[in-house]
JSON list of C-alpha atoms and ligand atoms in Angstrom, two decimals:
[
{"chain": "C", "resi": 1, "resn": "ASP", "atom": "CA", "xyz": [-10.94, -10.02, 23.63]},
{"chain": "C", "resi": 2, "resn": "ALA", "atom": "CA", "xyz": [-11.33, -8.56, 20.14]},
{"chain": "C", "resi": 3, "resn": "GLU", "atom": "CA", "xyz": [-10.31, -5.10, 21.39]},
{"chain": "C", "resi": 4, "resn": "ALA", "atom": "CA", "xyz": [-6.85, -6.38, 22.27]},
{"chain": "C", "resi": 5, "resn": "ALA", "atom": "CA", "xyz": [-6.19, -8.44, 19.14]},
{"chain": "C", "resi": 6, "resn": "LEU", "atom": "CA", "xyz": [-3.09, -6.36, 18.35]},
{"chain": "C", "resi": 7, "resn": "THR", "atom": "CA", "xyz": [-1.92, -5.17, 21.77]},
{"chain": "C", "resi": 8, "resn": "GLY", "atom": "CA", "xyz": [1.87, -5.03, 21.78]},
{"chain": "C", "resi": 9, "resn": "ARG", "atom": "CA", "xyz": [2.05, -5.50, 18.02]},
{"chain": "C", "resi": 10, "resn": "ARG", "atom": "CA", "xyz": [3.73, -3.03, 15.69]},
{"chain": "C", "resi": 11, "resn": "VAL", "atom": "CA", "xyz": [2.05, -2.49, 12.37]},
{"chain": "C", "resi": 12, "resn": "LEU", "atom": "CA", "xyz": [3.49, -0.68, 9.36]},
{"chain": "C", "resi": 13, "resn": "VAL", "atom": "CA", "xyz": [0.93, 0.63, 6.86]},
{"chain": "C", "resi": 14, "resn": "THR", "atom": "CA", "xyz": [1.66, 2.39, 3.57]},
{"chain": "C", "resi": 15, "resn": "ALA", "atom": "CA", "xyz": [-1.13, 4.55, 2.16]},
{"chain": "C", "resi": 16, "resn": "GLY", "atom": "CA", "xyz": [-1.81, 6.83, -0.79]},
{"chain": "C", "resi": 17, "resn": "GLY", "atom": "CA", "xyz": [-0.07, 6.92, -4.14]},
{"chain": "C", "resi": 18, "resn": "THR", "atom": "CA", "xyz": [3.49, 7.77, -5.05]},
{"chain": "C", "resi": 19, "resn": "ARG", "atom": "CA", "xyz": [4.30, 10.60, -7.45]},
{"chain": "C", "resi": 20, "resn": "GLU", "atom": "CA", "xyz": [7.26, 10.82, -9.75]},
{"chain": "C", "resi": 21, "resn": "PRO", "atom": "CA", "xyz": [8.36, 14.34, -10.67]},
{"chain": "C", "resi": 22, "resn": "LEU", "atom": "CA", "xyz": [8.86, 15.29, -14.31]},
{"chain": "C", "resi": 23, "resn": "ASP", "atom": "CA", "xyz": [9.97, 18.80, -13.42]},
{"chain": "C", "resi": 24, "resn": "PRO", "atom": "CA", "xyz": [9.45, 21.15, -10.44]},
{"chain": "C", "resi": 25, "resn": "VAL", "atom": "CA", "xyz": [5.71, 21.51, -11.15]},
{"chain": "C", "resi": 26, "resn": "ARG", "atom": "CA", "xyz": [4.62, 18.25, -12.82]},
{"chain": "C", "resi": 27, "resn": "PHE", "atom": "CA", "xyz": [4.47, 14.62, -11.82]},
{"chain": "C", "resi": 28, "resn": "LEU", "atom": "CA", "xyz": [3.26, 11.20, -12.90]},
{"chain": "C", "resi": 29, "resn": "GLY", "atom": "CA", "xyz": [0.84, 9.89, -10.31]},
{"chain": "C", "resi": 30, "resn": "ASN", "atom": "CA", "xyz": [-2.33, 7.92, -9.67]},
{"chain": "C", "resi": 31, "resn": "ARG", "atom": "CA", "xyz": [-5.77, 8.44, -8.17]},
{"chain": "C", "resi": 32, "resn": "SER", "atom": "CA", "xyz": [-5.18, 6.80, -4.79]},
{"chain": "C", "resi": 33, "resn": "SER", "atom": "CA", "xyz": [-6.42, 9.08, -1.99]},
{"chain": "C", "resi": 34, "resn": "GLY", "atom": "CA", "xyz": [-4.98, 7.12, 0.92]},
{"chain": "C", "resi": 35, "resn": "LYS", "atom": "CA", "xyz": [-8.40, 6.59, 2.50]},
{"chain": "C", "resi": 36, "resn": "GLN", "atom": "CA", "xyz": [-8.11, 2.82, 2.58]},
{"chain": "C", "resi": 37, "resn": "GLY", "atom": "CA", "xyz": [-4.64, 2.82, 4.14]},
{"chain": "C", "resi": 38, "resn": "ILE", "atom": "CA", "xyz": [-5.67, 5.39, 6.73]},
{"chain": "C", "resi": 39, "resn": "ALA", "atom": "CA", "xyz": [-8.75, 3.32, 7.61]},
{"chain": "C", "resi": 40, "resn": "LEU", "atom": "CA", "xyz": [-6.46, 0.31, 8.07]},
{"chain": "C", "resi": 41, "resn": "ALA", "atom": "CA", "xyz": [-4.08, 2.31, 10.27]},
{"chain": "C", "resi": 42, "resn": "ARG", "atom": "CA", "xyz": [-7.00, 3.52, 12.40]},
{"chain": "C", "resi": 43, "resn": "ALA", "atom": "CA", "xyz": [-8.40, 0.03, 12.69]},
{"chain": "C", "resi": 44, "resn": "ALA", "atom": "CA", "xyz": [-5.03, -1.42, 13.72]},
{"chain": "C", "resi": 45, "resn": "ALA", "atom": "CA", "xyz": [-4.54, 1.32, 16.33]},
{"chain": "C", "resi": 46, "resn": "GLY", "atom": "CA", "xyz": [-8.08, 0.71, 17.57]},
{"chain": "C", "resi": 47, "resn": "LEU", "atom": "CA", "xyz": [-7.18, -2.95, 18.04]},
{"chain": "C", "resi": 48, "resn": "GLY", "atom": "CA", "xyz": [-4.22, -1.95, 20.24]},
{"chain": "C", "resi": 49, "resn": "ALA", "atom": "CA", "xyz": [-1.33, -1.82, 17.75]},
{"chain": "C", "resi": 50, "resn": "ASP", "atom": "CA", "xyz": [1.39, 0.80, 17.56]},
{"chain": "C", "resi": 51, "resn": "VAL", "atom": "CA", "xyz": [1.20, 1.95, 13.97]},
{"chain": "C", "resi": 52, "resn": "THR", "atom": "CA", "xyz": [3.67, 3.58, 11.59]},
{"chain": "C", "resi": 53, "resn": "LEU", "atom": "CA", "xyz": [1.77, 5.10, 8.69]},
{"chain": "C", "resi": 54, "resn": "ILE", "atom": "CA", "xyz": [3.81, 6.00, 5.62]},
{"chain": "C", "resi": 55, "resn": "ALA", "atom": "CA", "xyz": [1.57, 8.38, 3.73]},
{"chain": "C", "resi": 56, "resn": "ALA", "atom": "CA", "xyz": [2.25, 9.08, 0.06]},
{"chain": "C", "resi": 57, "resn": "ASN", "atom": "CA", "xyz": [0.68, 12.37, -1.04]},
{"chain": "C", "resi": 58, "resn": "VAL", "atom": "CA", "xyz": [-2.28, 12.12, 1.30]},
{"chain": "C", "resi": 59, "resn": "GLU", "atom": "CA", "xyz": [-4.31, 15.28, 1.90]},
{"chain": "C", "resi": 60, "resn": "ASP", "atom": "CA", "xyz": [-3.65, 16.76, 5.35]},
{"chain": "C", "resi": 61, "resn": "ARG", "atom": "CA", "xyz": [-7.33, 16.79, 6.26]},
{"chain": "C", "resi": 62, "resn": "LEU", "atom": "CA", "xyz": [-7.40, 12.99, 6.01]},
{"chain": "C", "resi": 63, "resn": "LEU", "atom": "CA", "xyz": [-4.60, 12.80, 8.58]},
{"chain": "C", "resi": 64, "resn": "GLU", "atom": "CA", "xyz": [-6.24, 15.05, 11.15]},
{"chain": "C", "resi": 65, "resn": "GLY", "atom": "CA", "xyz": [-7.28, 13.68, 14.51]},
{"chain": "C", "resi": 66, "resn": "LEU", "atom": "CA", "xyz": [-5.46, 10.36, 14.26]},
{"chain": "C", "resi": 67, "resn": "SER", "atom": "CA", "xyz": [-4.77, 8.48, 17.46]},
{"chain": "C", "resi": 68, "resn": "ASP", "atom": "CA", "xyz": [-1.46, 8.97, 19.32]},
{"chain": "C", "resi": 69, "resn": "ARG", "atom": "CA", "xyz": [-0.78, 5.36, 18.50]},
{"chain": "C", "resi": 70, "resn": "ILE", "atom": "CA", "xyz": [-0.24, 6.29, 14.83]},
{"chain": "C", "resi": 71, "resn": "THR", "atom": "CA", "xyz": [3.05, 7.89, 13.76]},
{"chain": "C", "resi": 72, "resn": "VAL", "atom": "CA", "xyz": [2.80, 9.44, 10.31]},
{"chain": "C", "resi": 73, "resn": "THR", "atom": "CA", "xyz": [5.68, 9.84, 7.86]},
{"chain": "C", "resi": 74, "resn": "GLY", "atom": "CA", "xyz": [4.78, 11.79, 4.74]},
{"chain": "C", "resi": 75, "resn": "ILE", "atom": "CA", "xyz": [6.61, 10.95, 1.53]},
{"chain": "C", "resi": 76, "resn": "GLU", "atom": "CA", "xyz": [6.18, 11.69, -2.17]},
{"chain": "C", "resi": 77, "resn": "THR", "atom": "CA", "xyz": [8.18, 9.44, -4.50]},
{"chain": "C", "resi": 78, "resn": "THR", "atom": "CA", "xyz": [8.58, 5.68, -4.77]},
{"chain": "C", "resi": 79, "resn": "ALA", "atom": "CA", "xyz": [12.24, 5.99, -3.78]},
{"chain": "C", "resi": 80, "resn": "GLU", "atom": "CA", "xyz": [11.19, 7.82, -0.61]},
{"chain": "C", "resi": 81, "resn": "LEU", "atom": "CA", "xyz": [8.53, 5.19, 0.12]},
{"chain": "C", "resi": 82, "resn": "GLN", "atom": "CA", "xyz": [11.08, 2.43, -0.31]},
{"chain": "C", "resi": 83, "resn": "HIS", "atom": "CA", "xyz": [13.56, 4.17, 1.97]},
{"chain": "C", "resi": 84, "resn": "ALA", "atom": "CA", "xyz": [10.95, 4.79, 4.69]},
{"chain": "C", "resi": 85, "resn": "ALA", "atom": "CA", "xyz": [9.51, 1.26, 4.45]},
{"chain": "C", "resi": 86, "resn": "GLN", "atom": "CA", "xyz": [12.93, -0.38, 4.63]},
{"chain": "C", "resi": 87, "resn": "ALA", "atom": "CA", "xyz": [13.85, 1.76, 7.65]},
{"chain": "C", "resi": 88, "resn": "ALA", "atom": "CA", "xyz": [10.62, 0.79, 9.44]},
{"chain": "C", "resi": 89, "resn": "GLN", "atom": "CA", "xyz": [10.64, -2.91, 8.49]},
{"chain": "C", "resi": 90, "resn": "PRO", "atom": "CA", "xyz": [12.84, -4.24, 11.34]},
{"chain": "C", "resi": 91, "resn": "ASP", "atom": "CA", "xyz": [10.41, -2.82, 13.93]},
{"chain": "C", "resi": 92, "resn": "ALA", "atom": "CA", "xyz": [7.23, -4.22, 12.38]},
{"chain": "C", "resi": 93, "resn": "ASP", "atom": "CA", "xyz": [5.35, -7.41, 13.18]},
{"chain": "C", "resi": 94, "resn": "ILE", "atom": "CA", "xyz": [2.87, -6.79, 10.38]},
{"chain": "C", "resi": 95, "resn": "ILE", "atom": "CA", "xyz": [3.42, -4.85, 7.14]},
{"chain": "C", "resi": 96, "resn": "ILE", "atom": "CA", "xyz": [0.42, -3.76, 5.11]},
{"chain": "C", "resi": 97, "resn": "MET", "atom": "CA", "xyz": [1.47, -2.47, 1.68]},
{"chain": "C", "resi": 98, "resn": "CYS", "atom": "CA", "xyz": [-1.67, -0.60, 0.74]},
{"chain": "C", "resi": 99, "resn": "ALA", "atom": "CA", "xyz": [-0.02, 2.26, -1.18]},
{"chain": "C", "resi": 100, "resn": "ALA", "atom": "CA", "xyz": [-0.44, 2.50, -4.94]},
{"chain": "C", "resi": 101, "resn": "VAL", "atom": "CA", "xyz": [3.17, 2.58, -6.07]},
{"chain": "C", "resi": 102, "resn": "ALA", "atom": "CA", "xyz": [4.14, 4.04, -9.44]},
{"chain": "C", "resi": 103, "resn": "ASP", "atom": "CA", "xyz": [5.52, 1.22, -11.57]},
{"chain": "C", "resi": 104, "resn": "TYR", "atom": "CA", "xyz": [7.60, 3.65, -13.63]},
{"chain": "C", "resi": 105, "resn": "ARG", "atom": "CA", "xyz": [9.33, 6.98, -13.11]},
{"chain": "C", "resi": 106, "resn": "PRO", "atom": "CA", "xyz": [10.73, 9.46, -15.62]},
{"chain": "C", "resi": 107, "resn": "ALA", "atom": "CA", "xyz": [14.26, 8.53, -16.61]},
{"chain": "C", "resi": 108, "resn": "GLU", "atom": "CA", "xyz": [15.18, 12.16, -15.95]},
{"chain": "C", "resi": 109, "resn": "THR", "atom": "CA", "xyz": [13.66, 14.89, -13.83]},
{"chain": "C", "resi": 110, "resn": "ALA", "atom": "CA", "xyz": [14.12, 18.35, -15.34]},
{"chain": "C", "resi": 111, "resn": "GLU", "atom": "CA", "xyz": [15.64, 20.88, -12.99]},
{"chain": "C", "resi": 112, "resn": "HIS", "atom": "CA", "xyz": [13.59, 23.70, -14.53]},
{"chain": "C", "resi": 113, "resn": "LYS", "atom": "CA", "xyz": [10.01, 23.73, -15.77]},
{"chain": "C", "resi": 114, "resn": "MET", "atom": "CA", "xyz": [9.78, 21.98, -19.14]},
{"chain": "C", "resi": 115, "resn": "LYS", "atom": "CA", "xyz": [8.77, 24.21, -22.05]},
{"chain": "C", "resi": 116, "resn": "LYS", "atom": "CA", "xyz": [6.53, 23.42, -24.99]},
{"chain": "C", "resi": 117, "resn": "SER", "atom": "CA", "xyz": [8.61, 22.42, -27.97]},
{"chain": "C", "resi": 118, "resn": "GLY", "atom": "CA", "xyz": [6.23, 23.38, -30.79]},
{"chain": "C", "resi": 119, "resn": "ASP", "atom": "CA", "xyz": [4.05, 20.90, -32.65]},
{"chain": "C", "resi": 120, "resn": "SER", "atom": "CA", "xyz": [6.47, 18.02, -32.52]},
{"chain": "C", "resi": 121, "resn": "GLY", "atom": "CA", "xyz": [4.96, 16.25, -29.49]},
{"chain": "C", "resi": 122, "resn": "LEU", "atom": "CA", "xyz": [6.89, 15.00, -26.53]},
{"chain": "C", "resi": 123, "resn": "THR", "atom": "CA", "xyz": [8.22, 11.58, -25.68]},
{"chain": "C", "resi": 124, "resn": "ILE", "atom": "CA", "xyz": [9.01, 10.87, -22.05]},
{"chain": "C", "resi": 125, "resn": "GLY", "atom": "CA", "xyz": [11.42, 8.06, -21.24]},
{"chain": "C", "resi": 126, "resn": "LEU", "atom": "CA", "xyz": [10.48, 5.96, -18.23]},
{"chain": "C", "resi": 127, "resn": "VAL", "atom": "CA", "xyz": [12.41, 3.52, -16.10]},
{"chain": "C", "resi": 128, "resn": "GLN", "atom": "CA", "xyz": [10.85, 0.83, -13.97]},
{"chain": "C", "resi": 129, "resn": "ASN", "atom": "CA", "xyz": [10.69, 1.31, -10.20]},
{"chain": "C", "resi": 130, "resn": "PRO", "atom": "CA", "xyz": [11.79, -1.42, -7.82]},
{"chain": "C", "resi": 131, "resn": "ASP", "atom": "CA", "xyz": [9.03, -3.61, -6.40]},
{"chain": "C", "resi": 132, "resn": "ILE", "atom": "CA", "xyz": [9.08, -2.50, -2.76]},
{"chain": "C", "resi": 133, "resn": "LEU", "atom": "CA", "xyz": [6.81, -5.30, -1.58]},
{"chain": "C", "resi": 134, "resn": "ALA", "atom": "CA", "xyz": [8.97, -8.00, -3.17]},
{"chain": "C", "resi": 135, "resn": "GLY", "atom": "CA", "xyz": [12.03, -6.39, -1.57]},
{"chain": "C", "resi": 136, "resn": "LEU", "atom": "CA", "xyz": [10.41, -6.44, 1.87]},
{"chain": "C", "resi": 137, "resn": "VAL", "atom": "CA", "xyz": [9.56, -10.12, 1.38]},
{"chain": "C", "resi": 138, "resn": "ASP", "atom": "CA", "xyz": [13.25, -10.78, 0.59]},
{"chain": "C", "resi": 139, "resn": "THR", "atom": "CA", "xyz": [14.37, -9.10, 3.82]},
{"chain": "C", "resi": 140, "resn": "ARG", "atom": "CA", "xyz": [11.48, -10.36, 5.92]},
{"chain": "C", "resi": 141, "resn": "ALA", "atom": "CA", "xyz": [12.24, -10.76, 9.62]},
{"chain": "C", "resi": 142, "resn": "GLU", "atom": "CA", "xyz": [11.23, -13.99, 11.34]},
{"chain": "C", "resi": 143, "resn": "GLY", "atom": "CA", "xyz": [7.57, -14.02, 12.27]},
{"chain": "C", "resi": 144, "resn": "GLN", "atom": "CA", "xyz": [6.83, -10.94, 10.17]},
{"chain": "C", "resi": 145, "resn": "THR", "atom": "CA", "xyz": [3.53, -10.99, 8.28]},
{"chain": "C", "resi": 146, "resn": "ILE", "atom": "CA", "xyz": [3.49, -9.12, 4.96]},
{"chain": "C", "resi": 147, "resn": "ILE", "atom": "CA", "xyz": [0.31, -8.15, 3.15]},
{"chain": "C", "resi": 148, "resn": "GLY", "atom": "CA", "xyz": [0.11, -6.94, -0.44]},
{"chain": "C", "resi": 149, "resn": "PHE", "atom": "CA", "xyz": [-2.74, -5.24, -2.24]},
{"chain": "C", "resi": 150, "resn": "ALA", "atom": "CA", "xyz": [-3.84, -5.61, -5.81]},
{"chain": "C", "resi": 151, "resn": "ALA", "atom": "CA", "xyz": [-6.18, -3.41, -7.79]},
{"chain": "C", "resi": 152, "resn": "GLU", "atom": "CA", "xyz": [-7.29, -5.54, -10.72]},
{"chain": "C", "resi": 153, "resn": "THR", "atom": "CA", "xyz": [-9.86, -5.18, -13.47]},
{"chain": "C", "resi": 154, "resn": "GLY", "atom": "CA", "xyz": [-9.41, -8.64, -14.92]},
{"chain": "C", "resi": 155, "resn": "SER", "atom": "CA", "xyz": [-8.33, -9.11, -18.54]},
{"chain": "C", "resi": 156, "resn": "PRO", "atom": "CA", "xyz": [-9.56, -11.17, -21.50]},
{"chain": "C", "resi": 157, "resn": "ASP", "atom": "CA", "xyz": [-7.19, -13.96, -20.38]},
{"chain": "C", "resi": 158, "resn": "ALA", "atom": "CA", "xyz": [-7.72, -13.98, -16.64]},
{"chain": "C", "resi": 159, "resn": "SER", "atom": "CA", "xyz": [-10.27, -12.83, -14.07]},
{"chain": "C", "resi": 160, "resn": "ALA", "atom": "CA", "xyz": [-9.36, -10.38, -11.32]},
{"chain": "C", "resi": 161, "resn": "GLU", "atom": "CA", "xyz": [-9.47, -13.31, -8.89]},
{"chain": "C", "resi": 162, "resn": "GLU", "atom": "CA", "xyz": [-7.02, -15.36, -10.94]},
{"chain": "C", "resi": 163, "resn": "LEU", "atom": "CA", "xyz": [-4.66, -12.41, -11.31]},
{"chain": "C", "resi": 164, "resn": "ALA", "atom": "CA", "xyz": [-4.76, -11.83, -7.55]},
{"chain": "C", "resi": 165, "resn": "GLN", "atom": "CA", "xyz": [-3.96, -15.46, -6.77]},
{"chain": "C", "resi": 166, "resn": "GLN", "atom": "CA", "xyz": [-1.04, -15.38, -9.21]},
{"chain": "C", "resi": 167, "resn": "LYS", "atom": "CA", "xyz": [0.20, -12.18, -7.61]},
{"chain": "C", "resi": 168, "resn": "LEU", "atom": "CA", "xyz": [0.08, -13.68, -4.12]},
{"chain": "C", "resi": 169, "resn": "LEU", "atom": "CA", "xyz": [2.38, -16.49, -5.24]},
{"chain": "C", "resi": 170, "resn": "ARG", "atom": "CA", "xyz": [4.63, -14.31, -7.38]},
{"chain": "C", "resi": 171, "resn": "LYS", "atom": "CA", "xyz": [5.24, -11.66, -4.72]},
{"chain": "C", "resi": 172, "resn": "GLY", "atom": "CA", "xyz": [5.74, -14.15, -1.90]},
{"chain": "C", "resi": 173, "resn": "CYS", "atom": "CA", "xyz": [3.66, -12.21, 0.61]},
{"chain": "C", "resi": 174, "resn": "ASP", "atom": "CA", "xyz": [1.46, -13.95, 3.18]},
{"chain": "C", "resi": 175, "resn": "MET", "atom": "CA", "xyz": [-1.82, -12.35, 2.19]},
{"chain": "C", "resi": 176, "resn": "LEU", "atom": "CA", "xyz": [-3.03, -10.49, -0.83]},
{"chain": "C", "resi": 177, "resn": "VAL", "atom": "CA", "xyz": [-6.03, -8.20, -0.70]},
{"chain": "C", "resi": 178, "resn": "LEU", "atom": "CA", "xyz": [-7.91, -7.74, -3.95]},
{"chain": "C", "resi": 179, "resn": "ASN", "atom": "CA", "xyz": [-9.71, -4.52, -4.76]},
{"chain": "C", "resi": 180, "resn": "ASP", "atom": "CA", "xyz": [-11.85, -5.05, -7.82]},
{"chain": "C", "resi": 181, "resn": "VAL", "atom": "CA", "xyz": [-11.48, -1.77, -9.71]},
{"chain": "C", "resi": 182, "resn": "SER", "atom": "CA", "xyz": [-13.37, -2.79, -12.85]},
{"chain": "C", "resi": 183, "resn": "ALA", "atom": "CA", "xyz": [-16.50, -0.71, -12.26]},
{"chain": "C", "resi": 184, "resn": "GLY", "atom": "CA", "xyz": [-14.85, 2.49, -11.06]},
{"chain": "C", "resi": 185, "resn": "GLN", "atom": "CA", "xyz": [-14.73, 1.06, -7.56]},
{"chain": "C", "resi": 186, "resn": "ALA", "atom": "CA", "xyz": [-12.04, 1.53, -4.92]},
{"chain": "C", "resi": 187, "resn": "PHE", "atom": "CA", "xyz": [-10.24, 4.74, -5.86]},
{"chain": "C", "resi": 188, "resn": "ASP", "atom": "CA", "xyz": [-11.10, 7.72, -3.67]},
{"chain": "C", "resi": 189, "resn": "ARG", "atom": "CA", "xyz": [-14.27, 6.10, -2.41]},
{"chain": "C", "resi": 190, "resn": "ASP", "atom": "CA", "xyz": [-15.65, 5.76, 1.08]},
{"chain": "C", "resi": 191, "resn": "ASP", "atom": "CA", "xyz": [-17.05, 2.34, 0.33]},
{"chain": "C", "resi": 192, "resn": "ASN", "atom": "CA", "xyz": [-15.11, -0.56, -1.03]},
{"chain": "C", "resi": 193, "resn": "SER", "atom": "CA", "xyz": [-15.24, -4.34, -1.01]},
{"chain": "C", "resi": 194, "resn": "LEU", "atom": "CA", "xyz": [-12.26, -6.64, -0.63]},
{"chain": "C", "resi": 195, "resn": "VAL", "atom": "CA", "xyz": [-11.37, -10.25, -1.22]},
{"chain": "C", "resi": 196, "resn": "VAL", "atom": "CA", "xyz": [-8.47, -11.67, 0.80]},
{"chain": "C", "resi": 197, "resn": "TYR", "atom": "CA", "xyz": [-6.20, -14.45, -0.49]},
{"chain": "C", "resi": 198, "resn": "GLU", "atom": "CA", "xyz": [-3.92, -16.15, 1.97]},
{"chain": "C", "resi": 199, "resn": "ARG", "atom": "CA", "xyz": [-0.97, -18.46, 1.53]},
{"chain": "C", "resi": 200, "resn": "ILE", "atom": "CA", "xyz": [-1.17, -21.39, 3.91]},
{"chain": "C", "resi": 201, "resn": "THR", "atom": "CA", "xyz": [2.22, -22.78, 4.85]},
{"chain": "C", "resi": 202, "resn": "ALA", "atom": "CA", "xyz": [3.05, -26.09, 6.47]},
{"chain": "C", "resi": 203, "resn": "ASP", "atom": "CA", "xyz": [6.29, -24.65, 7.88]},
{"chain": "C", "resi": 204, "resn": "PRO", "atom": "CA", "xyz": [5.93, -24.69, 11.71]},
{"chain": "C", "resi": 205, "resn": "SER", "atom": "CA", "xyz": [8.34, -21.74, 12.09]},
{"chain": "C", "resi": 206, "resn": "GLN", "atom": "CA", "xyz": [5.68, -19.67, 10.34]},
{"chain": "C", "resi": 207, "resn": "GLY", "atom": "CA", "xyz": [3.18, -20.38, 13.13]},
{"chain": "C", "resi": 208, "resn": "GLU", "atom": "CA", "xyz": [3.37, -16.82, 14.43]},
{"chain": "C", "resi": 209, "resn": "THR", "atom": "CA", "xyz": [2.53, -15.53, 10.98]},
{"chain": "C", "resi": 210, "resn": "ALA", "atom": "CA", "xyz": [-0.58, -17.71, 10.87]},
{"chain": "C", "resi": 211, "resn": "GLY", "atom": "CA", "xyz": [-1.77, -16.26, 14.18]},
{"chain": "C", "resi": 212, "resn": "GLN", "atom": "CA", "xyz": [-1.15, -12.75, 12.98]},
{"chain": "C", "resi": 213, "resn": "SER", "atom": "CA", "xyz": [-3.01, -13.22, 9.74]},
{"chain": "C", "resi": 214, "resn": "ALA", "atom": "CA", "xyz": [-6.21, -13.74, 11.77]},
{"chain": "C", "resi": 215, "resn": "SER", "atom": "CA", "xyz": [-5.51, -10.34, 13.35]},
{"chain": "C", "resi": 216, "resn": "VAL", "atom": "CA", "xyz": [-4.97, -8.85, 9.91]},
{"chain": "C", "resi": 217, "resn": "ARG", "atom": "CA", "xyz": [-8.37, -10.10, 8.77]},
{"chain": "C", "resi": 218, "resn": "GLU", "atom": "CA", "xyz": [-9.79, -8.45, 11.89]},
{"chain": "C", "resi": 219, "resn": "VAL", "atom": "CA", "xyz": [-8.06, -5.18, 10.88]},
{"chain": "C", "resi": 220, "resn": "LEU", "atom": "CA", "xyz": [-9.53, -5.44, 7.37]},
{"chain": "C", "resi": 221, "resn": "ARG", "atom": "CA", "xyz": [-13.02, -6.02, 8.75]},
{"chain": "C", "resi": 222, "resn": "THR", "atom": "CA", "xyz": [-12.71, -3.23, 11.30]},
{"chain": "C", "resi": 223, "resn": "ALA", "atom": "CA", "xyz": [-11.34, -0.82, 8.67]},
{"chain": "C", "resi": 224, "resn": "GLY", "atom": "CA", "xyz": [-14.58, -1.30, 6.77]},
{"chain": "C", "resi": 225, "resn": "SER", "atom": "CA", "xyz": [-16.66, 0.01, 9.64]},
{"chain": "C", "resi": 226, "resn": "LYS", "atom": "CA", "xyz": [-18.20, 3.46, 9.37]},
{"chain": "C", "resi": 227, "resn": "GLU", "atom": "CA", "xyz": [-16.17, 5.12, 12.13]},
{"chain": "C", "resi": 228, "resn": "ASN", "atom": "CA", "xyz": [-12.88, 4.20, 10.48]},
{"chain": "C", "resi": 229, "resn": "VAL", "atom": "CA", "xyz": [-13.83, 5.15, 6.96]},
{"chain": "C", "resi": 230, "resn": "SER", "atom": "CA", "xyz": [-15.69, 8.44, 7.37]},
{"chain": "C", "resi": 231, "resn": "GLN", "atom": "CA", "xyz": [-13.59, 11.42, 8.37]},
{"chain": "O", "resi": 1, "resn": "C5P", "atom": "O1", "xyz": [2.06, -5.59, -9.06]},
{"chain": "O", "resi": 1, "resn": "C5P", "atom": "P1", "xyz": [1.14, -4.62, -8.42]},
{"chain": "O", "resi": 1, "resn": "C5P", "atom": "O2", "xyz": [1.59, -3.18, -8.54]},
{"chain": "O", "resi": 1, "resn": "C5P", "atom": "O3", "xyz": [-0.31, -4.78, -8.75]},
{"chain": "O", "resi": 1, "resn": "C5P", "atom": "O4", "xyz": [1.25, -5.00, -6.88]},
{"chain": "O", "resi": 1, "resn": "C5P", "atom": "C1", "xyz": [0.57, -4.28, -5.92]},
{"chain": "O", "resi": 1, "resn": "C5P", "atom": "C2", "xyz": [1.20, -4.48, -4.58]},
{"chain": "O", "resi": 1, "resn": "C5P", "atom": "O5", "xyz": [2.62, -4.32, -4.67]},
{"chain": "O", "resi": 1, "resn": "C5P", "atom": "C3", "xyz": [0.75, -3.45, -3.58]},
{"chain": "O", "resi": 1, "resn": "C5P", "atom": "O6", "xyz": [0.80, -4.01, -2.30]},
{"chain": "O", "resi": 1, "resn": "C5P", "atom": "C4", "xyz": [1.79, -2.34, -3.76]},
{"chain": "O", "resi": 1, "resn": "C5P", "atom": "O7", "xyz": [1.89, -1.56, -2.59]},
{"chain": "O", "resi": 1, "resn": "C5P", "atom": "C5", "xyz": [3.04, -3.14, -4.04]},
{"chain": "O", "resi": 1, "resn": "C5P", "atom": "N1", "xyz": [4.00, -2.51, -4.96]},
{"chain": "O", "resi": 1, "resn": "C5P", "atom": "C6", "xyz": [5.28, -2.23, -4.50]},
{"chain": "O", "resi": 1, "resn": "C5P", "atom": "N2", "xyz": [6.21, -1.67, -5.34]},
{"chain": "O", "resi": 1, "resn": "C5P", "atom": "C7", "xyz": [5.91, -1.43, -6.63]},
{"chain": "O", "resi": 1, "resn": "C5P", "atom": "C8", "xyz": [4.62, -1.73, -7.12]},
{"chain": "O", "resi": 1, "resn": "C5P", "atom": "C9", "xyz": [3.70, -2.26, -6.26]},
{"chain": "O", "resi": 1, "resn": "C5P", "atom": "O8", "xyz": [5.56, -2.46, -3.33]},
{"chain": "O", "resi": 1, "resn": "C5P", "atom": "N3", "xyz": [6.83, -0.88, -7.42]}
]
């Protein structure tokens, strides 16, 4: 029964994009709207899962009317996303890391609004954020399926597909979903196309994970349907 593919399963989804404050009124951020992650959360709930949705800077209107099966935690920064994801990890069978996470944050956040300093320009020091996905893979519970996302344009040296396959292996997750963003696709759009890469393991203790990855593909397909995407 396709309707019950995820009955009794607990799914953690991260959506949106993290923001890193420069001062009380400014931030470094990205164009992720959260639509894709929300569509995934809705699809998982529709397939019977209990869903925790960690929403990074998602507009309230996109979170209206969600099913009772979806519990939303709103966060802003990468540190907050990491904290919320780590807290939710032990209770999740499936983790879908859809959020666009800021790779860097300002080395310092000004307590007061930064002022113009004349004509001399401004240099902002950045420090790298932890890779939350890689951390979750390190603390993975037995039988837990972890899915990463990659937004790639390809480069002169490697195609988007090659970069995605490398990322799947490097991050150690079970599946990696590629959004091709080369032609202005994917960000803040209602339509989107995905390619899924999956790591096949011969380890029998990972059998549960293999079963769940079929359910994850079902979630990805269902999330693409009109009723889950349009608000
Ligand atoms: O390396 P890249 O940022 O392209 O990897 C994307 C995947 O890694 C996404 O699943 C994203 O949610 C996750 N990520 C993360 N922590 C970061 C950067 C990305 O969990 N600091």
